[in-house]
Amino acid sequence: MATKETKQRGRPRSFDRDTALERAVRSFWEQGYEATSIADLTRAMGISAPSLYAAFGDKRALFDEVVAEYGRLYGGFISRAVAEEPTARRGVGRALREAAVEYTLPGRPRGCLVISAALNISPASAEVADFLREMRLSNIREIAGAIRADIAAGELPADTDSGALAGFVGAIIQGMSQQARDGAERTELAAIAELAMAAWPRTASGATA
């Protein structure tokens, strides 16, 4: 008879969990949440359905982990740019230019997983749609906070609408992601980034920040 210790320990995994997770990231990134089935995931990850459930939980639990891994490896550049640059204009400009690069890098799916995975989500997966929407809105709130700080510091005119300007940046980022998925090249997205920055409000002194 097996001992209690043996039953608790179970059989060791026959796959590398980190590698399997990275493959799951790519599956959801390429196909979106709704269109990616358990069969797609097990095929991409090279594991059986029981192994997937044992290691990651259900599809939703796996997706939550995928989004966290995506943010750690690929998607944190917007927050970093806004946090690290001294003005909102510098941070947004850096974020948009980096998006043109990140969204078109060879060897990985195009665009942003947090944007593209939300497409065509059914009402049954409303919690996933809300989760992804909150992530996108979080970036916009960070940008709006940086804009408000610039207004307070006199870097932007006092009548600048921080919410509208941050929403404009969010729309540009989301549009760049979709255009990348539609085949736009880095130079095309970089041109969009520069046009977006040309629309940035002038400082109170009349010069760009």
Coordinates of C-alpha atoms in Angstrom, one line a residue:
M1 CA 0.0 0.0 0.0
A2 CA 1.3 3.5 -0.9
T3 CA 2.2 5.7 2.1
K4 CA 0.4 8.9 2.8
E5 CA 3.6 10.8 2.0
T6 CA 3.8 9.2 -1.5
K7 CA 0.2 10.1 -2.2
Q8 CA 0.7 13.7 -1.3
R9 CA 3.9 14.0 -3.3
G10 CA 2.6 12.4 -6.4
R11 CA 4.4 11.8 -9.6
P12 CA 7.0 14.4 -10.6
R13 CA 6.2 16.6 -13.6
S14 CA 7.5 15.4 -16.9
F15 CA 7.7 18.9 -18.4
D16 CA 9.3 22.2 -17.7
R17 CA 6.6 24.5 -16.3
D18 CA 8.3 27.8 -17.3
T19 CA 8.6 26.6 -20.9
A20 CA 5.0 25.4 -21.0
L21 CA 3.9 28.8 -19.6
E22 CA 5.8 30.7 -22.3
R23 CA 4.1 28.6 -24.9
A24 CA 0.7 29.4 -23.4
V25 CA 1.6 33.1 -23.5
R26 CA 2.2 32.8 -27.3
S27 CA -1.1 30.9 -27.8
F28 CA -3.2 33.4 -26.1
W29 CA -1.2 36.3 -27.7
E30 CA -1.8 34.9 -31.2
Q31 CA -5.4 33.8 -30.9
G32 CA -7.0 35.7 -28.0
Y33 CA -8.7 34.3 -24.9
E34 CA -12.0 33.1 -26.4
A35 CA -10.5 31.4 -29.5
T36 CA -7.9 29.5 -27.6
S37 CA -9.2 26.1 -26.5
I38 CA -7.8 23.7 -24.0
A39 CA -6.9 21.5 -27.0
D40 CA -4.9 24.4 -28.5
L41 CA -3.1 24.9 -25.3
T42 CA -2.2 21.3 -24.6
R43 CA -0.9 21.0 -28.2
A44 CA 1.2 24.2 -28.0
M45 CA 2.4 23.5 -24.4
G46 CA 3.2 19.9 -25.2
I47 CA 1.4 18.5 -22.2
S48 CA -1.8 16.6 -21.6
A49 CA -5.1 18.2 -20.3
P50 CA -4.7 16.5 -16.9
S51 CA -1.2 17.9 -16.6
L52 CA -2.4 21.4 -17.6
Y53 CA -5.1 21.3 -14.9
A54 CA -2.8 19.9 -12.3
A55 CA 0.0 22.5 -12.9
F56 CA -2.0 25.6 -13.8
G57 CA -5.7 25.1 -12.9
D58 CA -8.4 25.8 -15.4
K59 CA -8.2 28.0 -18.5
R60 CA -9.0 31.2 -16.7
A61 CA -6.4 30.5 -14.0
L62 CA -3.8 29.8 -16.6
F63 CA -4.7 33.0 -18.5
D64 CA -4.3 35.1 -15.3
E65 CA -0.8 33.6 -15.0
V66 CA -0.1 34.2 -18.7
V67 CA -1.0 37.9 -18.4
A68 CA 1.3 38.3 -15.4
E69 CA 4.1 36.6 -17.3
Y70 CA 3.4 38.7 -20.4
G71 CA 3.7 41.8 -18.3
R72 CA 6.9 40.7 -16.8
L73 CA 8.6 39.7 -20.0
Y74 CA 7.0 42.0 -22.7
G75 CA 4.3 44.4 -21.7
G76 CA 5.7 46.6 -18.9
F77 CA 7.4 49.1 -21.1
I78 CA 4.6 51.7 -21.1
S79 CA 4.5 51.9 -17.3
R80 CA 8.3 52.0 -17.1
A81 CA 8.6 54.8 -19.6
V82 CA 6.0 57.0 -17.9
A83 CA 7.5 56.3 -14.4
E84 CA 11.1 56.8 -15.4
E85 CA 11.0 59.9 -17.6
P86 CA 10.9 63.4 -16.0
T87 CA 7.8 64.6 -17.9
A88 CA 4.6 63.1 -19.2
R89 CA 5.6 64.1 -22.7
R90 CA 8.9 62.4 -22.5
G91 CA 7.4 59.3 -21.0
V92 CA 4.6 59.0 -23.5
G93 CA 7.0 59.7 -26.4
R94 CA 9.3 57.0 -25.2
A95 CA 6.3 54.6 -24.7
L96 CA 5.0 55.1 -28.2
R97 CA 8.4 54.8 -29.9
E98 CA 9.0 51.6 -27.9
A99 CA 5.6 50.3 -28.9
A100 CA 6.5 50.6 -32.5
V101 CA 9.5 48.3 -31.8
E102 CA 7.9 45.9 -29.4
Y103 CA 4.7 45.3 -31.4
T104 CA 6.7 44.3 -34.6
L105 CA 9.6 42.3 -33.2
P106 CA 10.4 39.2 -35.3
G107 CA 9.9 35.9 -33.7
R108 CA 6.9 36.8 -31.5
P109 CA 3.2 37.5 -32.0
R110 CA 2.4 41.1 -33.1
G111 CA 0.7 43.7 -31.1
C112 CA -0.2 43.7 -27.4
L113 CA -1.7 40.6 -25.7
V114 CA -3.7 42.7 -23.3
I115 CA -5.3 44.5 -26.2
S116 CA -5.7 41.6 -28.7
A117 CA -6.7 38.9 -26.3
A118 CA -9.9 40.9 -25.5
L119 CA -11.2 40.8 -29.0
N120 CA -14.5 38.8 -29.6
I121 CA -15.0 37.8 -26.0
S122 CA -18.4 36.4 -25.4
P123 CA -20.7 37.4 -22.4
A124 CA -19.7 34.1 -20.8
S125 CA -16.2 35.4 -20.4
A126 CA -17.2 38.9 -19.2
E127 CA -14.9 38.6 -16.2
V128 CA -11.9 38.2 -18.5
A129 CA -13.0 41.2 -20.6
D130 CA -13.3 43.3 -17.4
F131 CA -9.9 42.1 -16.2
L132 CA -8.2 43.1 -19.5
R133 CA -10.1 46.4 -19.6
E134 CA -8.9 47.3 -16.1
M135 CA -5.3 46.6 -17.2
R136 CA -5.6 48.9 -20.1
L137 CA -7.3 51.6 -18.0
S138 CA -4.6 51.3 -15.4
N139 CA -2.1 52.4 -18.0
I140 CA -4.3 55.3 -19.0
R141 CA -4.6 56.3 -15.3
E142 CA -0.8 56.3 -14.9
I143 CA -0.5 58.5 -18.0
A144 CA -3.2 60.9 -16.7
G145 CA -1.4 61.1 -13.3
A146 CA 1.8 62.1 -15.1
I147 CA 0.0 64.7 -17.1
R148 CA -1.6 66.2 -14.0
A149 CA 1.8 66.4 -12.4
D150 CA 3.1 68.3 -15.4
I151 CA 0.1 70.7 -15.2
A152 CA 0.9 71.3 -11.6
A153 CA 4.6 71.9 -12.4
G154 CA 3.8 74.3 -15.3
E155 CA 5.0 71.9 -17.9
L156 CA 1.5 71.9 -19.5
P157 CA -1.1 74.7 -19.7
A158 CA -3.5 74.8 -16.7
D159 CA -6.5 74.1 -18.9
T160 CA -5.1 70.8 -20.3
D161 CA -7.7 68.0 -20.0
S162 CA -5.6 65.2 -18.5
G163 CA -8.3 62.6 -19.0
A164 CA -8.8 63.4 -22.6
L165 CA -5.1 63.6 -23.3
A166 CA -4.4 60.3 -21.6
G167 CA -7.4 58.7 -23.5
F168 CA -5.9 60.0 -26.7
V169 CA -2.6 58.2 -25.9
G170 CA -4.5 55.0 -25.0
A171 CA -6.3 55.2 -28.4
I172 CA -3.0 55.6 -30.2
I173 CA -1.4 52.6 -28.4
Q174 CA -4.4 50.4 -29.1
G175 CA -4.5 51.5 -32.7
M176 CA -0.8 50.8 -33.1
S177 CA -1.3 47.3 -31.7
Q178 CA -4.1 46.5 -34.1
Q179 CA -2.2 47.9 -37.1
A180 CA 0.8 45.8 -36.1
R181 CA -1.4 42.7 -36.2
D182 CA -2.7 43.9 -39.6
G183 CA 0.9 43.9 -40.9
A184 CA 2.2 47.4 -40.3
E185 CA 5.9 47.6 -40.1
R186 CA 8.0 49.3 -37.4
T187 CA 8.7 52.4 -39.5
E188 CA 4.9 52.9 -40.1
L189 CA 4.2 52.6 -36.4
A190 CA 7.1 54.9 -35.6
A191 CA 5.6 57.6 -37.9
I192 CA 2.3 57.3 -36.2
A193 CA 4.1 57.8 -32.8
E194 CA 5.7 61.0 -34.1
L195 CA 2.4 62.4 -35.4
A196 CA 0.8 61.6 -32.1
M197 CA 3.5 63.5 -30.3
A198 CA 3.1 66.4 -32.7
A199 CA -0.4 66.9 -31.3
W200 CA 0.9 67.1 -27.7
P201 CA -0.1 70.4 -26.0
R202 CA 2.5 73.1 -25.8
T203 CA 3.9 74.2 -22.5
A204 CA 2.7 77.3 -20.8
S205 CA 5.8 79.1 -22.3
G206 CA 4.8 78.1 -25.8
A207 CA 7.5 75.5 -26.4
T208 CA 7.2 71.7 -26.4
A209 CA 8.4 70.0 -23.3

